[in-house]
XYZ file of C-alpha atoms in Angstrom:
400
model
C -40.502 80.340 20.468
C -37.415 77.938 19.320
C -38.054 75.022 21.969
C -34.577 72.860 21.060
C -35.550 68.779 22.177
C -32.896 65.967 22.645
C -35.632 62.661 22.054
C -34.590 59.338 21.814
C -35.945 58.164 18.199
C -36.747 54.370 19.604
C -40.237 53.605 18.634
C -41.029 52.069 21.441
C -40.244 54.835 23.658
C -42.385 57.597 21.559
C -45.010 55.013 22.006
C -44.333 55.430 25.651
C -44.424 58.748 25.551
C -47.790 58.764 23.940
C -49.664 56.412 25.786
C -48.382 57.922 29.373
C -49.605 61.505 27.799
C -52.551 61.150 25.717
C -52.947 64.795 25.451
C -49.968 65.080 23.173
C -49.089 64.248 19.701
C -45.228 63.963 18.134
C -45.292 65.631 15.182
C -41.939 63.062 14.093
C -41.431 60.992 11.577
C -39.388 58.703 13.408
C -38.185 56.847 10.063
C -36.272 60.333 8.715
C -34.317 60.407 12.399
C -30.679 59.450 11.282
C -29.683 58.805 14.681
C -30.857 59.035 18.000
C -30.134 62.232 19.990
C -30.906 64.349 16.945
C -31.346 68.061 18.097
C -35.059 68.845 16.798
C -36.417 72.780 16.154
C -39.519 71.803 17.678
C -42.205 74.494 16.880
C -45.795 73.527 17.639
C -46.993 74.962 21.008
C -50.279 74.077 22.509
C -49.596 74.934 26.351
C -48.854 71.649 27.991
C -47.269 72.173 31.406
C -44.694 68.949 31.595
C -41.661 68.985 34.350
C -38.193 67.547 32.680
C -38.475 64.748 35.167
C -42.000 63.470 34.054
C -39.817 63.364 30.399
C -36.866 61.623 31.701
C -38.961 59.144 33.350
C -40.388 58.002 29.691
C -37.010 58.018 28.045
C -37.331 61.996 27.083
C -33.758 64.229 27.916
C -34.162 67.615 27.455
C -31.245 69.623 26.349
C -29.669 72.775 28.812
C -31.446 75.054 27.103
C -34.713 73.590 26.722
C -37.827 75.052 28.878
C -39.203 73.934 31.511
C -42.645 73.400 31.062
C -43.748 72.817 27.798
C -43.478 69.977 25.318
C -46.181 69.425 22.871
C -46.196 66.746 20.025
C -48.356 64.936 17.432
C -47.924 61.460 16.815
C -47.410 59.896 13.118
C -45.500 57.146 13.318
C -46.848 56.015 9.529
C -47.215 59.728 8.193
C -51.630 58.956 7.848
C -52.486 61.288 10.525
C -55.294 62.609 9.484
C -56.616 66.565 9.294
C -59.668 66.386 11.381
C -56.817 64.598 14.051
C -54.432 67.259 13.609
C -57.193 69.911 13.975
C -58.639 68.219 17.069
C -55.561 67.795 18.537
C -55.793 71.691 18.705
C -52.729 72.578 16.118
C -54.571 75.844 15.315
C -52.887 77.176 18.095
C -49.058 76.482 17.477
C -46.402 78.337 16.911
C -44.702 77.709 13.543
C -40.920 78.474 13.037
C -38.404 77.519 10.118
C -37.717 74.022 10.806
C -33.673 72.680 9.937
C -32.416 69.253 10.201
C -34.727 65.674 10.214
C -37.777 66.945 10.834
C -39.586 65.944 7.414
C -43.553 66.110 7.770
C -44.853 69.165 9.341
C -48.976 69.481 9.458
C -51.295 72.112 9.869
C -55.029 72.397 9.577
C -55.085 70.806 5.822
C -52.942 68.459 6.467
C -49.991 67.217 4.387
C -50.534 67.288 0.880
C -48.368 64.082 0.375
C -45.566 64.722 -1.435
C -43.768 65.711 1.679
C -44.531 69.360 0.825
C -46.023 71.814 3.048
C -49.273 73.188 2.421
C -49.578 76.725 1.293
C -50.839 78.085 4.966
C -48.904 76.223 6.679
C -45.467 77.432 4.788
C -46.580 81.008 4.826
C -47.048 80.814 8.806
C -43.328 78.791 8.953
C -42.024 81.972 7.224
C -43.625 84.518 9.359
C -41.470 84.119 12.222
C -37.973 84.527 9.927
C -40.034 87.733 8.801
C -40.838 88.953 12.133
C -36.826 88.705 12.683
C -35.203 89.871 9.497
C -37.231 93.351 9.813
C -39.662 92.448 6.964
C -42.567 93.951 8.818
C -43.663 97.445 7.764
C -45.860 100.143 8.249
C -48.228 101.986 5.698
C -50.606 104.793 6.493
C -54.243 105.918 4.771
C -55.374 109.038 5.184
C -58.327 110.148 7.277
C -60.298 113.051 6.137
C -62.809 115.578 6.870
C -66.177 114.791 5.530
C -66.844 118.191 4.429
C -63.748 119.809 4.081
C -61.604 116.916 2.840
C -58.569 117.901 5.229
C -56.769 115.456 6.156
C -57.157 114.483 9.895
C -54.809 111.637 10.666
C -53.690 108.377 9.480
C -54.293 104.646 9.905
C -51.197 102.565 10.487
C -51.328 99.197 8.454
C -49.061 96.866 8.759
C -47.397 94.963 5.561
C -45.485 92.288 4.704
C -42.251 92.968 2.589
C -42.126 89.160 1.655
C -39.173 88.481 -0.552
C -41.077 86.417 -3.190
C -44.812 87.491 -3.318
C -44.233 91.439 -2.867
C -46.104 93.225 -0.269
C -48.831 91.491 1.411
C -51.860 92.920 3.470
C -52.539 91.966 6.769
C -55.315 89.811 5.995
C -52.730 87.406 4.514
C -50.891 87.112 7.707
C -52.533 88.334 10.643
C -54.913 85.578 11.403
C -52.046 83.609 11.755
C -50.438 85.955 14.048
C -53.487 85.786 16.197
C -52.928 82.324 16.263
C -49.768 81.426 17.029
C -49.215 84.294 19.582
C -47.004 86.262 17.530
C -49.510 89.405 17.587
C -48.569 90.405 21.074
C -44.999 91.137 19.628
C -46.418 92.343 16.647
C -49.073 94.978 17.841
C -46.462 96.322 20.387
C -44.165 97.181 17.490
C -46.735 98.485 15.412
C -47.744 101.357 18.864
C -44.344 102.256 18.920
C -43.289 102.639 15.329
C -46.584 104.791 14.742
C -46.718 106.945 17.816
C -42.584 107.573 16.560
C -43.698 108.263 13.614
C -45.916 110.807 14.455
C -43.347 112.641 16.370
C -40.539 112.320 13.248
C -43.300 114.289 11.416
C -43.890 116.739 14.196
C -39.760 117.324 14.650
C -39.590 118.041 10.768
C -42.583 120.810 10.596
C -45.168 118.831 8.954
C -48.746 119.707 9.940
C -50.130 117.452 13.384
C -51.939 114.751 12.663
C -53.922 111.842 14.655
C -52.815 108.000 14.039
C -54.936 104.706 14.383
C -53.923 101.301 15.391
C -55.988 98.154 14.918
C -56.147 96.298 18.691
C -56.456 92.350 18.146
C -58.649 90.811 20.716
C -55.604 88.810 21.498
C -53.872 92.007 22.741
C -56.530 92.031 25.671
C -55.700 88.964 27.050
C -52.899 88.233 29.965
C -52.003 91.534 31.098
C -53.706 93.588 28.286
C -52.872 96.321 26.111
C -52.043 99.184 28.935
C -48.677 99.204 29.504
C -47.531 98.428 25.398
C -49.841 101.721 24.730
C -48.229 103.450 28.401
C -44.972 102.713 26.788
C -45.828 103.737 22.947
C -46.709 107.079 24.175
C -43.793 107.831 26.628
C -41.184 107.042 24.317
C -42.258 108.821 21.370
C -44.103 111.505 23.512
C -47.345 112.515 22.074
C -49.962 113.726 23.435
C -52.267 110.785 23.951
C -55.084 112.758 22.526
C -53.714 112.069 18.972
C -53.349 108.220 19.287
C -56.793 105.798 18.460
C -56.889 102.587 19.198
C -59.714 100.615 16.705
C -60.764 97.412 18.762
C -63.428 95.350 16.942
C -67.412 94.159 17.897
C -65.863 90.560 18.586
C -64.527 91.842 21.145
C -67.574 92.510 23.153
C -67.951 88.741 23.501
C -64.843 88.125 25.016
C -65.643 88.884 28.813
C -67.004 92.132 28.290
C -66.299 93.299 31.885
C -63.125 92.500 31.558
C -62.598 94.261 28.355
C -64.391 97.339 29.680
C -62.377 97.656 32.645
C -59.259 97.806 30.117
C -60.788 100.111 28.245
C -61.659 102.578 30.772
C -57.674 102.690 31.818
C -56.943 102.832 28.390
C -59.477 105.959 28.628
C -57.509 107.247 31.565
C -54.405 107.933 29.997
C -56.299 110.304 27.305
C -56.301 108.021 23.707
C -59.011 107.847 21.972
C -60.937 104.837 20.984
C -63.322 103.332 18.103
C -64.970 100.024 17.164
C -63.739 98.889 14.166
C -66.222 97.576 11.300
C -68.995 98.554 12.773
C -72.058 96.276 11.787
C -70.687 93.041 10.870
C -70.065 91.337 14.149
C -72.969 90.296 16.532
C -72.371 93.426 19.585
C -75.111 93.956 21.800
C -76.244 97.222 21.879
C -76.041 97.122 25.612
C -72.274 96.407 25.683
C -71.756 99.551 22.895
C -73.346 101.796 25.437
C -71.197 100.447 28.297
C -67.964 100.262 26.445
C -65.856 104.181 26.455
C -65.733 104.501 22.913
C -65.544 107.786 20.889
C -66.056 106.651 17.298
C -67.697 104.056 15.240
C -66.036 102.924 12.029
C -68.936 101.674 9.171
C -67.367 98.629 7.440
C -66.507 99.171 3.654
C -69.012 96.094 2.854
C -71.724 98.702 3.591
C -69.641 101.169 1.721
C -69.495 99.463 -1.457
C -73.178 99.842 -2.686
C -74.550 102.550 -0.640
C -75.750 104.885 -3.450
C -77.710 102.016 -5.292
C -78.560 99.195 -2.725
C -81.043 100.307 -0.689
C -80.383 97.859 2.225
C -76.798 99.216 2.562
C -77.945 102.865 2.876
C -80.598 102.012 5.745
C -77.776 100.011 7.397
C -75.497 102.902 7.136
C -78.586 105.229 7.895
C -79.096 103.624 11.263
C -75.465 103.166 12.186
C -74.764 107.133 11.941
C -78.330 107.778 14.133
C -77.458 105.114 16.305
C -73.834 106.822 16.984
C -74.707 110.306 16.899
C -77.674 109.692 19.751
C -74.691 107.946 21.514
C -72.782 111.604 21.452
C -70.185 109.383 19.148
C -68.239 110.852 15.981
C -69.011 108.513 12.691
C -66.138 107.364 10.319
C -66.700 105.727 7.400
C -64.268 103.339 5.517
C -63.574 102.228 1.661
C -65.162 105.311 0.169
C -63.900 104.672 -3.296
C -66.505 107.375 -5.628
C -68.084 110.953 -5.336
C -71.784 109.537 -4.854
C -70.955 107.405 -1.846
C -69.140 110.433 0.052
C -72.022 112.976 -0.913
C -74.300 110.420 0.447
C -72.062 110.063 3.566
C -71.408 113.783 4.003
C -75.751 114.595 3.864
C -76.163 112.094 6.829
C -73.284 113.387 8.536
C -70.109 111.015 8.770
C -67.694 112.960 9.892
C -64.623 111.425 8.119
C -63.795 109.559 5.564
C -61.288 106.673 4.518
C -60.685 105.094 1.047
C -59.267 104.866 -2.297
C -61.273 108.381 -3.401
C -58.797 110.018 -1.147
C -55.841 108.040 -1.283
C -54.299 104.613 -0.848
C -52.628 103.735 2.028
C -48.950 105.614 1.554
C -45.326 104.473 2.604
C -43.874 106.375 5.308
C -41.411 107.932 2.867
C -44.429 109.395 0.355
C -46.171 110.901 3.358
C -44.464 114.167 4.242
C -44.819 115.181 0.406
C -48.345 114.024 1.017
C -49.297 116.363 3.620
C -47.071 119.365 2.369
C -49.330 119.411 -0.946
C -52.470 118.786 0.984
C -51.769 121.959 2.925
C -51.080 124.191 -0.696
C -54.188 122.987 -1.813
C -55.823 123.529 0.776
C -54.735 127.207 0.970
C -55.270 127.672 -2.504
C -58.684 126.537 -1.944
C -60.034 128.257 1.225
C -62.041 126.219 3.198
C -62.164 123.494 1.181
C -58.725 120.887 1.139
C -58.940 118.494 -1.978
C -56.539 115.952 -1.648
C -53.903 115.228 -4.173
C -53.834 113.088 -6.714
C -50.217 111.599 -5.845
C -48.945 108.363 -7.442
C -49.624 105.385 -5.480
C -46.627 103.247 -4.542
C -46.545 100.415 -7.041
C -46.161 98.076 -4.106
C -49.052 99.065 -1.849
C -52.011 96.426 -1.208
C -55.421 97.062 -1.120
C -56.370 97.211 2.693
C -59.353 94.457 2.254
């Protein structure tokens, strides 16, 4: 969101500007202005409804092409604004973009580290816009498989970063900061299409039909919701909406859980499937899981880990798969990584499994080979599928 700003560098009228509006900051330093009417990428975004006249009246002109509406600042007319002032000021919620031109300080959550240099978070989330444009987002799947059988039952679509510099990064790099400044309704709407397309280039080619998963952010539910983006994904690529699962997670029980549910339930109406997503680490009430139209429950890989020697863990993930199988739901279980976790898993009665034991999540490009020697094995086998052992891309991330 590029918001271009004519401002009048005169002191005295930022000043103006600041004590009519207490609510915003100018994030200017007015001493690296080189002359007034500088054109400024402005790119921190907090929601402030202003009209261009309440602007003009404190010395402001907007350019032709800036918005009507919003115009958010911080003020640091000596460069000490402090973190705590930047944070309270509610810059968690802006939208960074690649800034050009006399804009010289730029602060976010930890500040400026005082060398004029941005801080590592705050550069990273500057560059994730230029990403989002140039194409650098990608997807990688990870196989889901049977329990017993091993055969492979769908995918999960994870998104990556191809970042020029610091190679492929997992979402948990990235994400948050998605969430944050907005950017994951663009985001999440790509990722529906580009997997539900996938799953149709597979099916046009021969390979055997799989399921995929998305990850919902919470974000996703709010404005208009997730409907029409998942309407759309479907149409488009035209699979059945049987084979499409959208993972939502526990926090998103707390966010106006009548609200949510009634998205759910026309989510449910058009036929996908859906799961809560690390199951057992947020704070659900048990109430809301038995409202909420889910199908599946995904146990979190931090139960995973130890579940053949901490005793803890293997209640936890004890009561999870009673809890879900009383609730009529199917049980998946992520981050299996060694033959004693999924024999432990497969006696209680998980019915898939995700994790490095079976693979790691694959580019798009190694799949098809993927499932074509799945299915040989698995014919060579019987009943039983074992996955193969196929080289991991060099450049795919752990999925945290």
């Amino acid at each position: 969101m590029n918001t271009p700003i004519l401002i009048s560098t005169d002191p005295g009228e930022i000043l103006a500007l600041q004590q009519a509006l207490p609510s915003l900051r100018l994030c200017v330093d007015v001493h690296s202005l080189t002359r007034e009417g500088d054109l400024l990428d402005t790119c921190i975004f907090l929601g402030v409804e202003l009209l261009q006249g309440d602007l003009r009246k404190l010395g402001v002109e907007l350019g032709d092409t800036a918005p009507h509406g919003r115009f958010v600042a911080l003020l640091d007319l000596d460069g000490n604004c402090c973190p705590e002032e930047i944070a309270a000021a509610g810059l968690h919620a802006m939208l960074p973009l690649p800034v050009h031109g006399p804009l010289a300080r730029f602060f976010m959550r930890g500040g400026h580290t005082g060398d004029g240099q941005l801080p590592a978070r705050a550069a990273l989330a500057m560059e994730l816009q230029g990403a989002w444009d140039r194409g650098e987002l990608c997807l990688h799947y990870q196989p889901r498989c049977d329990a017993e059988t091993r055969q492979v039952r769908g995918f999960e679509a994870l998104v990556r970063w191809e970042h020029p510099t610091r190679g492929l990064l997992p979402p948990g790099e990235f994400i948050s900061m998605a969430e944050e400044n907005g950017m994951i309704i663009d985001i999440g709407a790509w990722v529906l299409r580009e997997a539900c397309a996938q799953v149709a280039a597979w099916d046009s080619v021969g390979l055997p039909p799989v399921q995929i998963a998305v990850n919902l952010s919470p974000v996703q539910f709010t404005g208009e919701g997730p409907l029409e983006v998942v309407h759309e994904a479907l149409q488009s690529s035209g699979i059945s909406a049987s084979r499409l699962e959208l993972e939502i997670t526990e926090s998103l029980m707390l966010e106006d859980p009548d609200g949510v549910i009634r998205d759910l339930e026309r989510l449910k109406a058009l036929g996908v499937h859906l799961s809560i997503d690390d199951f057992g680490t947020g704070y659900s009430s048990l109430s809301y899981l038995r409202r909420f139209p889910v199908d599946t429950l995904k146990i979190d890989k931090c139960f995973v880990d130890d579940l053949a020697s901490d005793p803890g863990d293997a209640a936890i993930v004890t009561s999870i798969v009673v809890l879900g199988q009383s609730l009529g739901l199917s049980i998946v279980a992520e981050g299996v990584e060694n033959e004693r976790q999924l024999e432990f898993l497969r006696v209680l009665g998980v019915d898939e499994i995700q994790g490095y034991l079976l693979s790691k999540p694959l580019p798009v490009d190694e799949i098809p080979s993927f499932l074509c020697i799945s299915e040989v094995a698995g014919q060579a086998a019987g009943t039983t599928r074992d996955l193969p052992k196929l080289p991991a891309s060099p450049r795919v991330e752990p999925t945290g």
